[in-house]
Short mmCIF file of C-alpha atoms (C1' of nucleotides) in Angstrom, two decimals:
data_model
loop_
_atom_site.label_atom_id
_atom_site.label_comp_id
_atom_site.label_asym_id
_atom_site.label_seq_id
_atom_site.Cartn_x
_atom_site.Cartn_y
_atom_site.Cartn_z
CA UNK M 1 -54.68 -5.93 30.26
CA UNK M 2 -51.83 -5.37 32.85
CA UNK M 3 -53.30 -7.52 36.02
CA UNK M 4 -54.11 -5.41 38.93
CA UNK M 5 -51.47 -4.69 41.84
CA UNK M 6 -53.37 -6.61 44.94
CA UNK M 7 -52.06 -4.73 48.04
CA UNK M 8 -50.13 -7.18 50.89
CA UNK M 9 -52.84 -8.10 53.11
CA UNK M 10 -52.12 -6.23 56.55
CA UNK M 11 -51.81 -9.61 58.36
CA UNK M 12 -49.13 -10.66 55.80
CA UNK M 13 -46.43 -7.14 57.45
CA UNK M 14 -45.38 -7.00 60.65
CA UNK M 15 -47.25 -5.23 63.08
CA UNK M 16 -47.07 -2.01 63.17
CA UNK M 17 -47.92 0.69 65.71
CA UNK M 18 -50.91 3.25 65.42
CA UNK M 19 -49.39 6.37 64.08
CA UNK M 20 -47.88 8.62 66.44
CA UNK M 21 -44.45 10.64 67.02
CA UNK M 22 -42.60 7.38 68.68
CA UNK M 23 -44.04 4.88 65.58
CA UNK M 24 -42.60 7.37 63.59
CA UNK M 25 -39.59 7.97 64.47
CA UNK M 26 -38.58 3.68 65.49
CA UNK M 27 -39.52 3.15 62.41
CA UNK M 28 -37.30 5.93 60.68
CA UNK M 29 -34.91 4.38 63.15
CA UNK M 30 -35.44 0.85 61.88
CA UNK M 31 -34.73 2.00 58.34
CA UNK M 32 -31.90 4.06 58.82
CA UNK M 33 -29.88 1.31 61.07
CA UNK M 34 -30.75 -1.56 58.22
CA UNK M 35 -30.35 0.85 54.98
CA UNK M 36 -28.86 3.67 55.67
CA UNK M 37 -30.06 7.73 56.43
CA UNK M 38 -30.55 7.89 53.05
CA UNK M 39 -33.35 6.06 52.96
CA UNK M 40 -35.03 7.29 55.65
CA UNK M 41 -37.34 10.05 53.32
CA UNK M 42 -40.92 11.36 54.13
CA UNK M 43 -42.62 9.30 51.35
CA UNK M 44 -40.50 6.09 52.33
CA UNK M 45 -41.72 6.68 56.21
CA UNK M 46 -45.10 7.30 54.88
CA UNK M 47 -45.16 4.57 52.52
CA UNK M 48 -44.22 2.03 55.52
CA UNK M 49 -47.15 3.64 57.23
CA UNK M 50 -49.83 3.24 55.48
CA UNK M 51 -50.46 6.91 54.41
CA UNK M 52 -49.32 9.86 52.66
CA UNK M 53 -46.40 12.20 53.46
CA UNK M 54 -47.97 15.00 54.25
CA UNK M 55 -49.41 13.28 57.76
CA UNK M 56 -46.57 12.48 58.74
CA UNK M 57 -46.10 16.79 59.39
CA UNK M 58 -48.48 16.27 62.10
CA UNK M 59 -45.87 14.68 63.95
CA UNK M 60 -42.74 16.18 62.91
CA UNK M 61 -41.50 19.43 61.67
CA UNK M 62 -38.94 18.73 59.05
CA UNK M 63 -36.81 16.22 58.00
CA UNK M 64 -33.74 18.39 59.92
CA UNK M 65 -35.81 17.63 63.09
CA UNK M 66 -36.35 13.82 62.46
CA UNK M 67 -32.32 13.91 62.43
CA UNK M 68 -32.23 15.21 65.70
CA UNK M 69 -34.63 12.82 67.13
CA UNK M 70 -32.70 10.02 65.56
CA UNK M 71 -29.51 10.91 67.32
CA UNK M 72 -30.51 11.29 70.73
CA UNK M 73 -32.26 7.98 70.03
CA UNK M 74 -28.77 6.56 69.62
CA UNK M 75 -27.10 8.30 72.05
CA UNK M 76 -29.51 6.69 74.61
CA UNK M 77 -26.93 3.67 74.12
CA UNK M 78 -24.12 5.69 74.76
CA UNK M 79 -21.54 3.60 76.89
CA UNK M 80 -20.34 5.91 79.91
CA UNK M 81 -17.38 5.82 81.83
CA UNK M 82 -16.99 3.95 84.69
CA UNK M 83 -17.45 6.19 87.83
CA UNK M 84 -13.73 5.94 88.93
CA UNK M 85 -12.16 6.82 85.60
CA UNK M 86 -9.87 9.71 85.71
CA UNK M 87 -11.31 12.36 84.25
CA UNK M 88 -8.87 12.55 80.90
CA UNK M 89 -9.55 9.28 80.56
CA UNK M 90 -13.34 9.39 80.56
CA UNK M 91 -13.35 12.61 77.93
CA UNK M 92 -11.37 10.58 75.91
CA UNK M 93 -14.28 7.39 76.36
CA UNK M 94 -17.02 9.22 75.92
CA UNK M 95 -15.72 11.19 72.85
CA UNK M 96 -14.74 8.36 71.61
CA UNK M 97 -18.20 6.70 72.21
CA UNK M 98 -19.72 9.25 70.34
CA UNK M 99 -17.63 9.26 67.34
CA UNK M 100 -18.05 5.45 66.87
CA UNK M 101 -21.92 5.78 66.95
CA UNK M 102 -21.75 8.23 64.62
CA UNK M 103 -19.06 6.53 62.52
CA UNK M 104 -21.47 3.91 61.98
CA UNK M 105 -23.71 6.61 60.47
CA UNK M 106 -21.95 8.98 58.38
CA UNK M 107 -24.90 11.00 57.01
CA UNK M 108 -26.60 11.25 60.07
CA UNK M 109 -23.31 13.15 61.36
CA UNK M 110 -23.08 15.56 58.15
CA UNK M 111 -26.76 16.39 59.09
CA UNK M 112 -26.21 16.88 62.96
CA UNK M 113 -23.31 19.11 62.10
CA UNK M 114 -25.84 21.75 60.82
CA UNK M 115 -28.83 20.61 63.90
CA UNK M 116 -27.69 21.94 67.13
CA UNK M 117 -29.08 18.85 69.11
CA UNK M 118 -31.30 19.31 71.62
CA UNK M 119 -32.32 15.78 73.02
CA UNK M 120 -32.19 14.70 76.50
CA UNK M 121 -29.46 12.23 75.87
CA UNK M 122 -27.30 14.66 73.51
CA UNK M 123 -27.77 17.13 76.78
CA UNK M 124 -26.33 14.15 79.02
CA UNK M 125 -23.99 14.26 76.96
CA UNK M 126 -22.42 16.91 77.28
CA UNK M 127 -23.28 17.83 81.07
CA UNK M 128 -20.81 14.64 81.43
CA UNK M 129 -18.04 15.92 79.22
CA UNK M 130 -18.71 19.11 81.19
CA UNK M 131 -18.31 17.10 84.67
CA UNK M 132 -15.29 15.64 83.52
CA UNK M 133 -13.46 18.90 82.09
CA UNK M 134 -14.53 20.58 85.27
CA UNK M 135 -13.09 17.99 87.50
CA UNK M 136 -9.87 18.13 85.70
CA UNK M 137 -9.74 22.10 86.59
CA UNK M 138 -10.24 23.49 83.60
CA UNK M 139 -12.03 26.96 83.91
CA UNK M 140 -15.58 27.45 83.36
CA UNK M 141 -15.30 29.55 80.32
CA UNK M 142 -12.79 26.88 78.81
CA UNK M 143 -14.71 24.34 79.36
CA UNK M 144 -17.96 25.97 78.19
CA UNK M 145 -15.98 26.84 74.55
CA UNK M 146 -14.07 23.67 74.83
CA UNK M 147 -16.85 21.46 74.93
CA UNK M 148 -18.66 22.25 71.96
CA UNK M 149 -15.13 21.90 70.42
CA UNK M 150 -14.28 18.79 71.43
CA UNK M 151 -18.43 17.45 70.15
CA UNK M 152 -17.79 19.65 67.03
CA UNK M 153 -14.67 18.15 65.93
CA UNK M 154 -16.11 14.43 66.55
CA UNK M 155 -19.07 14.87 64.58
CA UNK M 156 -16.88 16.93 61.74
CA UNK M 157 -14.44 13.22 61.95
CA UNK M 158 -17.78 10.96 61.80
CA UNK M 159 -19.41 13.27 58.54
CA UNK M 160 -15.97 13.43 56.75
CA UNK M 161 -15.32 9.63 56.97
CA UNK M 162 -18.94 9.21 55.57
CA UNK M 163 -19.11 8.93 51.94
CA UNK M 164 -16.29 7.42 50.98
CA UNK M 165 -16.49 3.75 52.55
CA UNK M 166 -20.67 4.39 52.15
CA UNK M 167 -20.38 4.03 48.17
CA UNK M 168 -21.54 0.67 46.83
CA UNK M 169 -17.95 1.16 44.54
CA UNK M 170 -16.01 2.99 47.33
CA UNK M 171 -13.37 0.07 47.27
CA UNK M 172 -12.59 0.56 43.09
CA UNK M 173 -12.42 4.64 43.33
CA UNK M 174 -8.84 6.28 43.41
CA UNK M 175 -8.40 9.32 46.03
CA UNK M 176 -7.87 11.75 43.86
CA UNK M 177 -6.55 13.89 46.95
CA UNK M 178 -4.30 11.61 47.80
CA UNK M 179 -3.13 11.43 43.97
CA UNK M 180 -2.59 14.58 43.62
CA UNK M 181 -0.39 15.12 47.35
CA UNK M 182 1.59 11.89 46.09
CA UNK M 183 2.33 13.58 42.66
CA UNK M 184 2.28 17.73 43.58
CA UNK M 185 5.85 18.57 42.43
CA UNK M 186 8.53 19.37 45.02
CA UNK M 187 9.09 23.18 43.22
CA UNK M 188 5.56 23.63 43.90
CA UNK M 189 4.67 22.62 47.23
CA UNK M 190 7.91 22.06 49.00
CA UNK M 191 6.30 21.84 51.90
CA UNK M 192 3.97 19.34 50.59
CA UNK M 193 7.00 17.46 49.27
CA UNK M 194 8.70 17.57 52.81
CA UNK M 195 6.70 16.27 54.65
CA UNK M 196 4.45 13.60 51.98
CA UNK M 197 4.91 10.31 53.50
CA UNK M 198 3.32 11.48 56.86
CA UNK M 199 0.48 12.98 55.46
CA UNK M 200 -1.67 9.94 54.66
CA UNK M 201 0.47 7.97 57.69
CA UNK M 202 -1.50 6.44 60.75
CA UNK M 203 -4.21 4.35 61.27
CA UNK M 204 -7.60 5.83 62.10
CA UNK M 205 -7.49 4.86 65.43
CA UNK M 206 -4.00 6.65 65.57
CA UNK M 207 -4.88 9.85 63.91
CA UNK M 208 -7.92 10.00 66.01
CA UNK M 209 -6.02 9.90 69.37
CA UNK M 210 -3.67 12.78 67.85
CA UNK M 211 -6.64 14.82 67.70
CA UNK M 212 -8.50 14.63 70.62
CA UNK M 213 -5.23 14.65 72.88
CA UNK M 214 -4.45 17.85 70.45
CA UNK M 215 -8.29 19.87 71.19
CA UNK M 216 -7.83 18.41 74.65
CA UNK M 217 -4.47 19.85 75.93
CA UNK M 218 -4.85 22.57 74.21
CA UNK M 219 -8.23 23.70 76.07
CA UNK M 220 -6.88 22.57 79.51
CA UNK M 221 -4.24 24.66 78.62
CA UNK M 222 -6.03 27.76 78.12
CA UNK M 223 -5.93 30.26 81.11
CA UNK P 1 -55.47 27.42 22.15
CA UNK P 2 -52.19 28.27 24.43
CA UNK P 3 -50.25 30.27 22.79
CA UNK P 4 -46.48 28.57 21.96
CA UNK P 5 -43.73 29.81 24.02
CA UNK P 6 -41.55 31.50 22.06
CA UNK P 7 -38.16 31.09 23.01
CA UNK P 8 -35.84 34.20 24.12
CA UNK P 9 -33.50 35.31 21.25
CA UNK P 10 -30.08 34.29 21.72
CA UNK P 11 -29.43 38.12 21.26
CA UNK P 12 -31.23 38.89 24.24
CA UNK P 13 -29.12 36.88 26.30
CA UNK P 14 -25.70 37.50 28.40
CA UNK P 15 -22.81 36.42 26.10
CA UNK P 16 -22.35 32.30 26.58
CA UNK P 17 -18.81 30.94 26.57
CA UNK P 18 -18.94 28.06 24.11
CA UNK P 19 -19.57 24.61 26.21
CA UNK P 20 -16.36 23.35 28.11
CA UNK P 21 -15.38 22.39 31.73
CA UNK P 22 -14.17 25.99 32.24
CA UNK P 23 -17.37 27.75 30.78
CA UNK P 24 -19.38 25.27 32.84
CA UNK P 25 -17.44 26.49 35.98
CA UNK P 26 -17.54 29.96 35.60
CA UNK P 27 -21.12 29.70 35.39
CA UNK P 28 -21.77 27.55 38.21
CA UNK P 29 -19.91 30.06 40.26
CA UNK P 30 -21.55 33.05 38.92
CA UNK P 31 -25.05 31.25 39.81
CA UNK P 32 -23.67 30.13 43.42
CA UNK P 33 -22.05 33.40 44.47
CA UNK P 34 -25.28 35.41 43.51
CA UNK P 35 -27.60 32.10 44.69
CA UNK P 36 -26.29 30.02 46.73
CA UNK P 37 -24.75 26.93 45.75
CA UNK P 38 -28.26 25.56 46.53
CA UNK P 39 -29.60 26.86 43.48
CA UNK P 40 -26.43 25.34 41.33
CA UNK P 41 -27.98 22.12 39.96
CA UNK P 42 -27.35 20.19 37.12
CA UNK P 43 -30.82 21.12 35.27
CA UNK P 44 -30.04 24.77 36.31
CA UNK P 45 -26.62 24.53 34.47
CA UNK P 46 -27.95 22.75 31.66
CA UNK P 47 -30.53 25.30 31.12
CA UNK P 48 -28.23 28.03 31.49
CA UNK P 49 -25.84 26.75 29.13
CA UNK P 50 -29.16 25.75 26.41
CA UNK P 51 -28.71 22.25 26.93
CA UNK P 52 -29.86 19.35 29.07
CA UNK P 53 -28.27 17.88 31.69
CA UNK P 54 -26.28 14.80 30.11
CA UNK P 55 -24.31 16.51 28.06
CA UNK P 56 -22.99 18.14 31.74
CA UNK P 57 -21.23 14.88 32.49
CA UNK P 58 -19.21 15.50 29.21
CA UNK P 59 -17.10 18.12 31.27
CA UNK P 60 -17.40 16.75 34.69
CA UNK P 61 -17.98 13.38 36.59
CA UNK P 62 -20.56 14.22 39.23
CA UNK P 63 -22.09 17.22 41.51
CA UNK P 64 -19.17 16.28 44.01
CA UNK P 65 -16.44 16.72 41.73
CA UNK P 66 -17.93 20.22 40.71
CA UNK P 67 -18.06 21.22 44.33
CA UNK P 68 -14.76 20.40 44.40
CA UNK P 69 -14.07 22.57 41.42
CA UNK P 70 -15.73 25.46 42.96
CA UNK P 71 -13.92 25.42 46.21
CA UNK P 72 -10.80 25.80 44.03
CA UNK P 73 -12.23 28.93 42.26
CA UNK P 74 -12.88 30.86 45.71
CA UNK P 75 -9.23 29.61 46.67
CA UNK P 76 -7.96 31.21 43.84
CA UNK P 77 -8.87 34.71 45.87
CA UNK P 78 -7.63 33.26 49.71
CA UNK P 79 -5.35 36.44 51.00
CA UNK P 80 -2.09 35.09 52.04
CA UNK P 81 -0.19 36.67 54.55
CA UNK P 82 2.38 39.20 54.18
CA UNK P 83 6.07 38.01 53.97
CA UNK P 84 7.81 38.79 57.39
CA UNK P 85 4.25 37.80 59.36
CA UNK P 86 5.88 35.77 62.69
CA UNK P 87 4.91 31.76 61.88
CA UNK P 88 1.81 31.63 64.64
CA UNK P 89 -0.21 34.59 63.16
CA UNK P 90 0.21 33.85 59.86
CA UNK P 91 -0.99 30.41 60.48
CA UNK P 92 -4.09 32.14 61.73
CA UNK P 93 -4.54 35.00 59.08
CA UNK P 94 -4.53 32.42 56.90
CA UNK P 95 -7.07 29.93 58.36
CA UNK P 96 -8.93 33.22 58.86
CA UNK P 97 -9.11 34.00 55.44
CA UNK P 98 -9.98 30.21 54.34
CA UNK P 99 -12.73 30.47 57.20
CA UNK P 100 -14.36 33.70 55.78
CA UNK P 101 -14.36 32.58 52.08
CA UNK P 102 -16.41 29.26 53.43
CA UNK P 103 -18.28 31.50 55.57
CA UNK P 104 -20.13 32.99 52.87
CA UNK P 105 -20.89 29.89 51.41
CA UNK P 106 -21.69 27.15 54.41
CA UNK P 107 -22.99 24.61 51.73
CA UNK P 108 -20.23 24.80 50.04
CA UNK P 109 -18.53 24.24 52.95
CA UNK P 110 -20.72 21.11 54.21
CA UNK P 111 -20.00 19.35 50.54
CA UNK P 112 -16.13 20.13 51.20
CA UNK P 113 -16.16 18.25 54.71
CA UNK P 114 -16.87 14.92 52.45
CA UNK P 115 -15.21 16.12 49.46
CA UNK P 116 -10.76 15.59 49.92
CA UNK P 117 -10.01 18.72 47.74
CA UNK P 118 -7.45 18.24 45.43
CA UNK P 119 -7.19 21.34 43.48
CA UNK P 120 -4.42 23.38 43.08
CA UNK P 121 -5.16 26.57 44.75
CA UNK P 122 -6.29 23.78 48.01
CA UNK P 123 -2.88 22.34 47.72
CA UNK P 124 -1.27 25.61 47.77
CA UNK P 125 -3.59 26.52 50.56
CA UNK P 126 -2.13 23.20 52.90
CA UNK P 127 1.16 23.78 51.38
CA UNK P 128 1.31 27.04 53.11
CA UNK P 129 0.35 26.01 56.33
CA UNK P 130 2.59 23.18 56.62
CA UNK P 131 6.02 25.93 55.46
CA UNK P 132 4.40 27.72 58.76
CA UNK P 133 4.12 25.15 60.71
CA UNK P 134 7.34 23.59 60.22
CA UNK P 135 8.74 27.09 59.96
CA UNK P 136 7.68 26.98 63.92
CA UNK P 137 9.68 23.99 65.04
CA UNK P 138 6.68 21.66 64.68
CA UNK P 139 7.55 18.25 64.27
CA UNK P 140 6.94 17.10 60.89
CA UNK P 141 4.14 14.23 61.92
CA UNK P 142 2.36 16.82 64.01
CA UNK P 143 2.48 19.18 60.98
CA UNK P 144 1.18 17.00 59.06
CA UNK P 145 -1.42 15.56 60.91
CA UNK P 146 -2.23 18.87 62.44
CA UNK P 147 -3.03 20.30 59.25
CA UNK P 148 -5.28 18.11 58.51
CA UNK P 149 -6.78 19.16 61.99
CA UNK P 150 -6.93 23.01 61.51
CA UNK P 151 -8.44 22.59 58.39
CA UNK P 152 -11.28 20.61 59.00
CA UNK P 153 -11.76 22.27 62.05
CA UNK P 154 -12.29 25.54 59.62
CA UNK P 155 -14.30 23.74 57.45
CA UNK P 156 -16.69 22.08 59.65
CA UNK P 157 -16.92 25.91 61.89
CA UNK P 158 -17.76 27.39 58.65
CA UNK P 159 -20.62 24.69 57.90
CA UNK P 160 -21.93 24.44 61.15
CA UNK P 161 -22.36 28.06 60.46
CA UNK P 162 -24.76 27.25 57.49
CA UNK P 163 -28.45 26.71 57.59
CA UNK P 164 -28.78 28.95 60.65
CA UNK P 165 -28.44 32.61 58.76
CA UNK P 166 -29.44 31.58 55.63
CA UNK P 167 -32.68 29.77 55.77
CA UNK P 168 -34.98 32.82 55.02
CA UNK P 169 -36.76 32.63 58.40
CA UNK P 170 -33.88 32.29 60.84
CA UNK P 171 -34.37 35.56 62.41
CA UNK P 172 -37.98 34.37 63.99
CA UNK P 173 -36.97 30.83 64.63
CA UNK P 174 -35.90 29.85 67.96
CA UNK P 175 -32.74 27.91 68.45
CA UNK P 176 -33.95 25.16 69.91
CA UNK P 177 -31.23 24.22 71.42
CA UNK P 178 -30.53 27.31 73.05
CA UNK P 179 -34.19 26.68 74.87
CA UNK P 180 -33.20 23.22 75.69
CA UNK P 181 -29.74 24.11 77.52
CA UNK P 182 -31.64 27.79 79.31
CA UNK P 183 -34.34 25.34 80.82
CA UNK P 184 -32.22 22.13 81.75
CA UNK P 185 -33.21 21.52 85.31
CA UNK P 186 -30.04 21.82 87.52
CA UNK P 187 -31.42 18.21 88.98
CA UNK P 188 -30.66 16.52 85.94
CA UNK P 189 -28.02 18.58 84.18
CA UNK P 190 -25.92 19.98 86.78
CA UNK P 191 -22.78 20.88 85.04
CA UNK P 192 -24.62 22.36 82.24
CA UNK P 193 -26.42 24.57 85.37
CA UNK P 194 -22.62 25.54 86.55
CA UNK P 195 -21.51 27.16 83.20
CA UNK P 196 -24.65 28.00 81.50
CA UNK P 197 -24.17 31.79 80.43
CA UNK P 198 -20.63 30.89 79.12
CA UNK P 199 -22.02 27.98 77.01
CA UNK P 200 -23.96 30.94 74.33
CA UNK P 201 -21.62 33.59 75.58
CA UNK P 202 -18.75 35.06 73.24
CA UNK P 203 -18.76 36.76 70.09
CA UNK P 204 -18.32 34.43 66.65
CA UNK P 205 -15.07 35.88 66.59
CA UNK P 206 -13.84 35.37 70.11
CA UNK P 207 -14.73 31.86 69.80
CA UNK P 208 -13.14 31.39 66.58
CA UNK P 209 -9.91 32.43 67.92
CA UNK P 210 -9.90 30.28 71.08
CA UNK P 211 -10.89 27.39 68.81
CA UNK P 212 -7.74 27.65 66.72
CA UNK P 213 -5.81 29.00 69.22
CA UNK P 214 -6.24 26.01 71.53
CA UNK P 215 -5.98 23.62 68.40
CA UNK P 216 -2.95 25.35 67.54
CA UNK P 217 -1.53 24.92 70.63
CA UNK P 218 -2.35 21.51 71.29
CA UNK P 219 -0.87 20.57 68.02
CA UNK P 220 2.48 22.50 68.71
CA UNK P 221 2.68 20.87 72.06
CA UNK P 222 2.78 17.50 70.73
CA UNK P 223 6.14 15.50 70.73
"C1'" DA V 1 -59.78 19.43 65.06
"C1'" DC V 2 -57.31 16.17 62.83
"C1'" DC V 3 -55.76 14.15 58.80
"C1'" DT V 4 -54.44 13.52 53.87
"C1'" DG V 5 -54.67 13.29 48.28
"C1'" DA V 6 -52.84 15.58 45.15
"C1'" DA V 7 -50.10 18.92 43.53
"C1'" DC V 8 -46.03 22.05 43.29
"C1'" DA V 9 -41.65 22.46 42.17
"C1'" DC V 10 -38.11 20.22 41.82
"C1'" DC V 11 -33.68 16.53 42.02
"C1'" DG V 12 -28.91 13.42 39.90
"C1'" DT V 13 -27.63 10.17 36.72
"C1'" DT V 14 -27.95 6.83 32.85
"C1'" DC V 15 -28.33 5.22 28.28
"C1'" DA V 16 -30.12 4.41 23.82
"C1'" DA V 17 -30.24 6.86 19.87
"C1'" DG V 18 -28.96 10.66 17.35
"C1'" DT V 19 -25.34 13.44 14.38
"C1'" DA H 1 -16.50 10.26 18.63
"C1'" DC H 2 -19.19 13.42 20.65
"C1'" DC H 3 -23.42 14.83 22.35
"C1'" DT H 4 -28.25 14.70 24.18
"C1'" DG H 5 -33.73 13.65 24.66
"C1'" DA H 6 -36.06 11.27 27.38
"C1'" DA H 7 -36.60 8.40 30.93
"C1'" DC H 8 -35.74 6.34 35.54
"C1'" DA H 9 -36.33 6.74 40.00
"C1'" DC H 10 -36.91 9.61 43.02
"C1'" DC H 11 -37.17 14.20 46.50
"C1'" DG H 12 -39.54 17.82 50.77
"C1'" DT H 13 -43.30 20.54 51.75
"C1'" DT H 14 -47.84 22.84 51.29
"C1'" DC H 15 -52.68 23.33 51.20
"C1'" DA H 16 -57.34 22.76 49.95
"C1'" DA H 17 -60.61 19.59 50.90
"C1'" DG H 18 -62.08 15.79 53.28
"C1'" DT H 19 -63.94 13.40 57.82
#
DNA sequence: ACCTGAACACCGTTCAAGT
DNA sequence: ACCTGAACACCGTTCAAGT
């Protein structure tokens, strides 16, 4: 006979709060900053609860909206320019504030990509990239467009970077992209073969400059 | 007694290419075009094809690498543009084309953000824009890092895209955002208050063009 | 009214054991 | 050598039935 699984005794975990929306989603929170977004499921939530799944529907609608609370929840640590930053300058901070807090949380990106936040600090958010672009004289309309550009194309940079470095065997696994540019045959892809040695060229930090200064001049420059 | 479930007669059924990496992949397309790539899952393969799902990893390595296989079918279809087409707008008709081939399939489209293509008809895809590019007097670094750019800009527009229209219900549901950004109290959001009926204004299409046209520029600008 | 056990309808991938 | 049954280790969401 197979001896019987004792439960932990209560006092033995750490305290925990009475089940609610906030409980919820710190612990979520908690799980997704030590383990990952993956790991962050209904049943695992529930589990470190205390109950089933299906209460934890009381509190939230979907898993799609659990993703959205979990961003603004790290946006409230967004760092923000400091007031007398010129306003290029600060687009360029916050942006790249963003993209680093999402960096560290690739899957969390690929999901917000599809959300359409709607948090008070993702709002904050972009009212000061709005400020900013404004200040700098770009039009309304351009800045209106441009902004969800600029977020759209940082998130898009966080997601993409995601799997690869997330896999427990990332480090061991050939690009097979980056194979296959190396060794497309000049008759084939001339252009390809012209230009080969830039296309995996630049550091991150590099290539991410290039873009924003790209999406950035090219909205300012936008009548 | 329940009666025993007699099994269809393999006359009754569609003619079945014999098992192979290209009979696999026509039939994952077949299922993803007419279903949605949501309903193209291993099991659902395996039972298509009268098998189970180990013997899938015979032809292929993993669900990504079949993604990536698929994206090369619809590829295979991507209208170029016509020969004397001036550099800029064939840059465009092309990254149109790529754009409305995602369109139609945004999960496809959210698996190809993480996925690094590497497929032929993707390489002649990138080749293409690179021959325009260049062909336009940009520098060969800001071709090549600009492609990158355009491209995942028209992947990740064509994912955002996604859930939205094709969760059954998206015609009642409110977007939640939307809400958020129509009530944001000019106190605490005022920029958001200054250009608030251009932030939703625009058709898809008017949008799309200032996207890549200010990308575009941005990119041609560089030194 | 608020909460939840149990069920529904699934997943991708591995590996020992066939043939 | 090639293939696969069965298992491993899970999913999100719903809803009838509690309290």
């Amino acid at each position: 006979m197979s001896p019987r699984r004792v439960p932990v005794s209560r006092r033995d975990r750490p305290a925990k709060a009475a089940l609610s929306r906030k409980g919820l989603i710190s612990v979520a929170l908690q799980i997704m900053v030590d383990e990952g977004l993956e790991r962050v499921t209904m049943r695992r939530l529930a589990s470190e609860l205390d109950t089933g799944p299906a209460s934890l529907y009381v509190y939230i609608q979907s898993t799609a909206e659990l993703h959205g609370a979990l961003l603004d929840e790290l946006l409230f640590g967004l760092e923000l320019p400091r007031e007398e930053t010129a306003w290029r300058e600060a687009v360029m901070e916050l942006l790249s504030g963003y993209t680093r807090i999402l960096h560290r949380q690739p899957s969390l990106a690929r999901s917000v990509l599809t959300l359409r936040p709607s948090g008070p600090n993702y709002l904050r958010f972009v009212d000061l990239l709005l400020g900013y672009l404004l200040a700098g004289g770009v039009p309304v309309r351009s800045a209106a467009w441009g902004v969800d550009l600029l977020v759209q194309l940082a998130t898009a940079t966080a997601a993409e970077h995601g799997t690869r470095d997330e896999s427990p065997d990332a480090a061991g696994e050939v690009d097979l992209q980056e194979m296959a540019v190396r060794e497309a045959i000049p008759a084939e892809y001339p252009n390809i073969d012209r230009v080969r040695d830039e296309l995996f060229s630049g550091t991150g930090e590099e290539r991410h400059r290039f873009a924003f200064d790209a999406l950035l001049d090219g909205i300012a420059a936008r009548p």
